[in-house]
């Protein structure tokens, strides 16, 4: 069960394919339960069991090829 729900702003997520890449990358992190990506707004909501590591999430999104802009 997720204890934290955090929303981030990410640019470059413009299609279902992009959405799948970001979702898969973030789901690979140990504490992440679920990921919701809104293509129209660039908002990515990450539900985690522990306090989210913003630096790790930023690196994961950047490594996937998208631009992380911090918490929304």
GROMACS .gro file of N, CA, C and O in nm:
model
  288
    1UNK      N    1   0.084  -0.118   0.000
    1UNK     CA    2   0.000   0.000   0.000
    1UNK      C    3   0.089   0.124   0.000
    1UNK      O    4   0.186   0.133   0.073
    2UNK      N    5   0.054   0.220  -0.084
    2UNK     CA    6   0.131   0.343  -0.097
    2UNK      C    7   0.104   0.436   0.021
    2UNK      O    8  -0.010   0.454   0.062
    3UNK      N    9   0.210   0.496   0.071
    3UNK     CA   10   0.198   0.591   0.179
    3UNK      C   11   0.209   0.735   0.129
    3UNK      O   12   0.160   0.826   0.191
    4UNK      N   13   0.274   0.752   0.013
    4UNK     CA   14   0.298   0.886  -0.041
    4UNK      C   15   0.253   0.893  -0.186
    4UNK      O   16   0.275   0.801  -0.263
    5UNK      N   17   0.191   1.005  -0.221
    5UNK     CA   18   0.153   1.033  -0.359
    5UNK      C   19   0.213   1.168  -0.395
    5UNK      O   20   0.179   1.270  -0.334
    6UNK      N   21   0.305   1.168  -0.492
    6UNK     CA   22   0.378   1.288  -0.528
    6UNK      C   23   0.364   1.312  -0.678
    6UNK      O   24   0.381   1.220  -0.757
    7UNK      N   25   0.336   1.437  -0.715
    7UNK     CA   26   0.320   1.471  -0.856
    7UNK      C   27   0.437   1.557  -0.902
    7UNK      O   28   0.478   1.651  -0.833
    8UNK      N   29   0.490   1.521  -1.019
    8UNK     CA   30   0.604   1.590  -1.078
    8UNK      C   31   0.566   1.643  -1.215
    8UNK      O   32   0.477   1.590  -1.281
    9UNK      N   33   0.637   1.745  -1.260
    9UNK     CA   34   0.620   1.801  -1.394
    9UNK      C   35   0.733   1.747  -1.481
    9UNK      O   36   0.851   1.757  -1.445
   10UNK      N   37   0.694   1.687  -1.594
   10UNK     CA   38   0.790   1.627  -1.687
   10UNK      C   39   0.754   1.674  -1.828
   10UNK      O   40   0.636   1.671  -1.866
   11UNK      N   41   0.852   1.716  -1.905
   11UNK     CA   42   0.822   1.755  -2.043
   11UNK      C   43   0.877   1.651  -2.140
   11UNK      O   44   0.969   1.578  -2.109
   12UNK      N   45   0.814   1.646  -2.256
   12UNK     CA   46   0.855   1.553  -2.359
   12UNK      C   47   0.769   1.428  -2.368
   12UNK      O   48   0.787   1.346  -2.456
   13UNK      N   49   0.676   1.413  -2.275
   13UNK     CA   50   0.587   1.296  -2.275
   13UNK      C   51   0.465   1.333  -2.360
   13UNK      O   52   0.369   1.389  -2.311
   14UNK      N   53   0.475   1.302  -2.490
   14UNK     CA   54   0.375   1.349  -2.586
   14UNK      C   55   0.291   1.240  -2.651
   14UNK      O   56   0.212   1.269  -2.740
   15UNK      N   57   0.311   1.116  -2.610
   15UNK     CA   58   0.238   1.006  -2.673
   15UNK      C   59   0.223   0.889  -2.577
   15UNK      O   60   0.285   0.887  -2.470
   16UNK      N   61   0.144   0.793  -2.617
   16UNK     CA   62   0.129   0.672  -2.537
   16UNK      C   63   0.259   0.597  -2.524
   16UNK      O   64   0.288   0.536  -2.420
   17UNK      N   65   0.342   0.600  -2.629
   17UNK     CA   66   0.473   0.535  -2.624
   17UNK      C   67   0.561   0.599  -2.517
   17UNK      O   68   0.624   0.530  -2.436
   18UNK      N   69   0.564   0.732  -2.515
   18UNK     CA   70   0.643   0.806  -2.415
   18UNK      C   71   0.591   0.776  -2.275
   18UNK      O   72   0.670   0.756  -2.182
   19UNK      N   73   0.461   0.775  -2.262
   19UNK     CA   74   0.398   0.744  -2.133
   19UNK      C   75   0.443   0.608  -2.083
   19UNK      O   76   0.478   0.591  -1.965
   20UNK      N   77   0.447   0.510  -2.171
   20UNK     CA   78   0.488   0.375  -2.133
   20UNK      C   79   0.634   0.371  -2.091
   20UNK      O   80   0.670   0.302  -1.993
   21UNK      N   81   0.720   0.445  -2.159
   21UNK     CA   82   0.863   0.448  -2.123
   21UNK      C   83   0.882   0.506  -1.984
   21UNK      O   84   0.954   0.450  -1.901
   22UNK      N   85   0.818   0.621  -1.956
   22UNK     CA   86   0.831   0.685  -1.825
   22UNK      C   87   0.773   0.595  -1.716
   22UNK      O   88   0.834   0.576  -1.610
   23UNK      N   89   0.657   0.537  -1.742
   23UNK     CA   90   0.593   0.449  -1.643
   23UNK      C   91   0.683   0.330  -1.611
   23UNK      O   92   0.705   0.298  -1.493
   24UNK      N   93   0.735   0.265  -1.713
   24UNK     CA   94   0.819   0.148  -1.692
   24UNK      C   95   0.947   0.183  -1.616
   24UNK      O   96   0.988   0.111  -1.526
   25UNK      N   97   1.008   0.296  -1.651
   25UNK     CA   98   1.131   0.338  -1.584
   25UNK      C   99   1.107   0.362  -1.435
   25UNK      O  100   1.183   0.315  -1.350
   26UNK      N  101   0.999   0.433  -1.403
   26UNK     CA  102   0.970   0.464  -1.263
   26UNK      C  103   0.924   0.341  -1.185
   26UNK      O  104   0.957   0.325  -1.068
   27UNK      N  105   0.851   0.251  -1.251
   27UNK     CA  106   0.804   0.129  -1.183
   27UNK      C  107   0.922   0.039  -1.147
   27UNK      O  108   0.911  -0.047  -1.061
   28UNK      N  109   1.036   0.060  -1.212
   28UNK     CA  110   1.156  -0.018  -1.181
   28UNK      C  111   1.222   0.021  -1.050
   28UNK      O  112   1.309  -0.050  -1.001
   29UNK      N  113   1.180   0.134  -0.993
   29UNK     CA  114   1.237   0.178  -0.865
   29UNK      C  115   1.172   0.099  -0.751
   29UNK      O  116   1.050   0.075  -0.751
   30UNK      N  117   1.251   0.061  -0.655
   30UNK     CA  118   1.207  -0.030  -0.549
   30UNK      C  119   1.085   0.016  -0.471
   30UNK      O  120   0.994  -0.063  -0.445
   31UNK      N  121   1.076   0.141  -0.433
   31UNK     CA  122   0.967   0.185  -0.346
   31UNK      C  123   0.841   0.228  -0.421
   31UNK      O  124   0.740   0.260  -0.360
   32UNK      N  125   0.845   0.228  -0.555
   32UNK     CA  126   0.732   0.276  -0.634
   32UNK      C  127   0.626   0.168  -0.649
   32UNK      O  128   0.655   0.055  -0.689
   33UNK      N  129   0.502   0.203  -0.613
   33UNK     CA  130   0.388   0.111  -0.630
   33UNK      C  131   0.319   0.134  -0.764
   33UNK      O  132   0.299   0.041  -0.840
   34UNK      N  133   0.279   0.259  -0.789
   34UNK     CA  134   0.208   0.290  -0.913
   34UNK      C  135   0.257   0.422  -0.970
   34UNK      O  136   0.310   0.507  -0.898
   35UNK      N  137   0.235   0.438  -1.101
   35UNK     CA  138   0.271   0.560  -1.172
   35UNK      C  139   0.154   0.597  -1.262
   35UNK      O  140   0.098   0.512  -1.330
   36UNK      N  141   0.117   0.724  -1.260
   36UNK     CA  142   0.012   0.776  -1.348
   36UNK      C  143   0.070   0.892  -1.426
   36UNK      O  144   0.123   0.986  -1.367
   37UNK      N  145   0.062   0.884  -1.558
   37UNK     CA  146   0.117   0.988  -1.646
   37UNK      C  147   0.003   1.051  -1.725
   37UNK      O  148  -0.074   0.980  -1.789
   38UNK      N  149  -0.006   1.184  -1.719
   38UNK     CA  150  -0.105   1.257  -1.797
   38UNK      C  151  -0.034   1.322  -1.916
   38UNK      O  152   0.043   1.416  -1.899
   39UNK      N  153  -0.057   1.267  -2.034
   39UNK     CA  154   0.010   1.317  -2.154
   39UNK      C  155  -0.022   1.464  -2.179
   39UNK      O  156   0.066   1.544  -2.213
   40UNK      N  157  -0.145   1.504  -2.160
   40UNK     CA  158  -0.188   1.641  -2.194
   40UNK      C  159  -0.125   1.748  -2.105
   40UNK      O  160  -0.108   1.862  -2.148
   41UNK      N  161  -0.089   1.712  -1.982
   41UNK     CA  162  -0.036   1.812  -1.888
   41UNK      C  163   0.111   1.792  -1.854
   41UNK      O  164   0.175   1.883  -1.801
   42UNK      N  165   0.164   1.673  -1.880
   42UNK     CA  166   0.301   1.643  -1.841
   42UNK      C  167   0.315   1.615  -1.693
   42UNK      O  168   0.426   1.615  -1.640
   43UNK      N  169   0.204   1.590  -1.626
   43UNK     CA  170   0.210   1.559  -1.483
   43UNK      C  171   0.225   1.409  -1.463
   43UNK      O  172   0.154   1.329  -1.525
   44UNK      N  173   0.319   1.373  -1.377
   44UNK     CA  174   0.345   1.234  -1.346
   44UNK      C  175   0.327   1.216  -1.196
   44UNK      O  176   0.398   1.277  -1.116
   45UNK      N  177   0.230   1.133  -1.157
   45UNK     CA  178   0.204   1.107  -1.016
   45UNK      C  179   0.263   0.972  -0.981
   45UNK      O  180   0.234   0.871  -1.045
   46UNK      N  181   0.348   0.973  -0.879
   46UNK     CA  182   0.418   0.854  -0.835
   46UNK      C  183   0.371   0.820  -0.693
   46UNK      O  184   0.377   0.904  -0.603
   47UNK      N  185   0.321   0.699  -0.675
   47UNK     CA  186   0.278   0.651  -0.544
   47UNK      C  187   0.385   0.557  -0.490
   47UNK      O  188   0.421   0.459  -0.556
   48UNK      N  189   0.436   0.590  -0.371
   48UNK     CA  190   0.547   0.515  -0.313
   48UNK      C  191   0.517   0.471  -0.171
   48UNK      O  192   0.433   0.530  -0.102
   49UNK      N  193   0.589   0.367  -0.129
   49UNK     CA  194   0.574   0.316   0.006
   49UNK      C  195   0.650   0.400   0.108
   49UNK      O  196   0.617   0.399   0.226
   50UNK      N  197   0.755   0.468   0.062
   50UNK     CA  198   0.837   0.552   0.149
   50UNK      C  199   0.843   0.692   0.089
   50UNK      O  200   0.804   0.712  -0.026
   51UNK      N  201   0.897   0.786   0.165
   51UNK     CA  202   0.914   0.922   0.115
   51UNK      C  203   0.992   0.915  -0.017
   51UNK      O  204   1.097   0.851  -0.025
   52UNK      N  205   0.940   0.976  -0.125
   52UNK     CA  206   1.008   0.964  -0.254
   52UNK      C  207   1.143   1.033  -0.256
   52UNK      O  208   1.161   1.137  -0.193
   53UNK      N  209   1.236   0.974  -0.327
   53UNK     CA  210   1.369   1.029  -0.346
   53UNK      C  211   1.366   1.111  -0.475
   53UNK      O  212   1.378   1.056  -0.585
   54UNK      N  213   1.345   1.241  -0.463
   54UNK     CA  214   1.329   1.327  -0.580
   54UNK      C  215   1.450   1.321  -0.672
   54UNK      O  216   1.436   1.324  -0.794
   55UNK      N  217   1.571   1.311  -0.615
   55UNK     CA  218   1.692   1.306  -0.696
   55UNK      C  219   1.695   1.178  -0.780
   55UNK      O  220   1.730   1.180  -0.898
   56UNK      N  221   1.656   1.067  -0.721
   56UNK     CA  222   1.653   0.939  -0.793
   56UNK      C  223   1.545   0.941  -0.901
   56UNK      O  224   1.567   0.894  -1.013
   57UNK      N  225   1.430   0.998  -0.869
   57UNK     CA  226   1.323   1.008  -0.968
   57UNK      C  227   1.366   1.100  -1.083
   57UNK      O  228   1.345   1.068  -1.200
   58UNK      N  229   1.431   1.209  -1.052
   58UNK     CA  230   1.482   1.300  -1.154
   58UNK      C  231   1.581   1.228  -1.247
   58UNK      O  232   1.569   1.236  -1.370
   59UNK      N  233   1.676   1.158  -1.189
   59UNK     CA  234   1.775   1.085  -1.267
   59UNK      C  235   1.710   0.978  -1.354
   59UNK      O  236   1.744   0.962  -1.471
   60UNK      N  237   1.613   0.908  -1.299
   60UNK     CA  238   1.543   0.802  -1.373
   60UNK      C  239   1.469   0.859  -1.493
   60UNK      O  240   1.475   0.804  -1.604
   61UNK      N  241   1.401   0.971  -1.473
   61UNK     CA  242   1.328   1.035  -1.583
   61UNK      C  243   1.425   1.090  -1.688
   61UNK      O  244   1.405   1.071  -1.808
   62UNK      N  245   1.531   1.154  -1.642
   62UNK     CA  246   1.631   1.207  -1.735
   62UNK      C  247   1.696   1.094  -1.815
   62UNK      O  248   1.715   1.107  -1.936
   63UNK      N  249   1.731   0.984  -1.748
   63UNK     CA  250   1.793   0.869  -1.816
   63UNK      C  251   1.698   0.806  -1.918
   63UNK      O  252   1.743   0.746  -2.016
   64UNK      N  253   1.567   0.819  -1.895
   64UNK     CA  254   1.468   0.766  -1.989
   64UNK      C  255   1.452   0.858  -2.111
   64UNK      O  256   1.385   0.822  -2.207
   65UNK      N  257   1.513   0.978  -2.106
   65UNK     CA  258   1.510   1.069  -2.219
   65UNK      C  259   1.410   1.183  -2.209
   65UNK      O  260   1.380   1.248  -2.309
   66UNK      N  261   1.362   1.210  -2.088
   66UNK     CA  262   1.262   1.315  -2.069
   66UNK      C  263   1.315   1.419  -1.971
   66UNK      O  264   1.412   1.395  -1.899
   67UNK      N  265   1.251   1.536  -1.968
   67UNK     CA  266   1.298   1.646  -1.886
   67UNK      C  267   1.218   1.659  -1.757
   67UNK      O  268   1.098   1.686  -1.761
   68UNK      N  269   1.286   1.642  -1.645
   68UNK     CA  270   1.227   1.651  -1.512
   68UNK      C  271   1.231   1.796  -1.467
   68UNK      O  272   1.334   1.861  -1.473
   69UNK      N  273   1.115   1.849  -1.422
   69UNK     CA  274   1.108   1.989  -1.378
   69UNK      C  275   1.073   2.004  -1.231
   69UNK      O  276   1.038   2.114  -1.188
   70UNK      N  277   1.076   1.896  -1.155
   70UNK     CA  278   1.048   1.905  -1.012
   70UNK      C  279   0.904   1.876  -0.976
   70UNK      O  280   0.824   1.836  -1.060
   71UNK      N  281   0.875   1.896  -0.851
   71UNK     CA  282   0.738   1.871  -0.802
   71UNK      C  283   0.642   1.973  -0.859
   71UNK      O  284   0.674   2.090  -0.872
   72UNK      N  285   0.524   1.925  -0.890
   72UNK     CA  286   0.422   2.012  -0.948
   72UNK      C  287   0.344   2.082  -0.839
   72UNK      O  288   0.339   2.041  -0.728
   0.00000   0.00000   0.00000
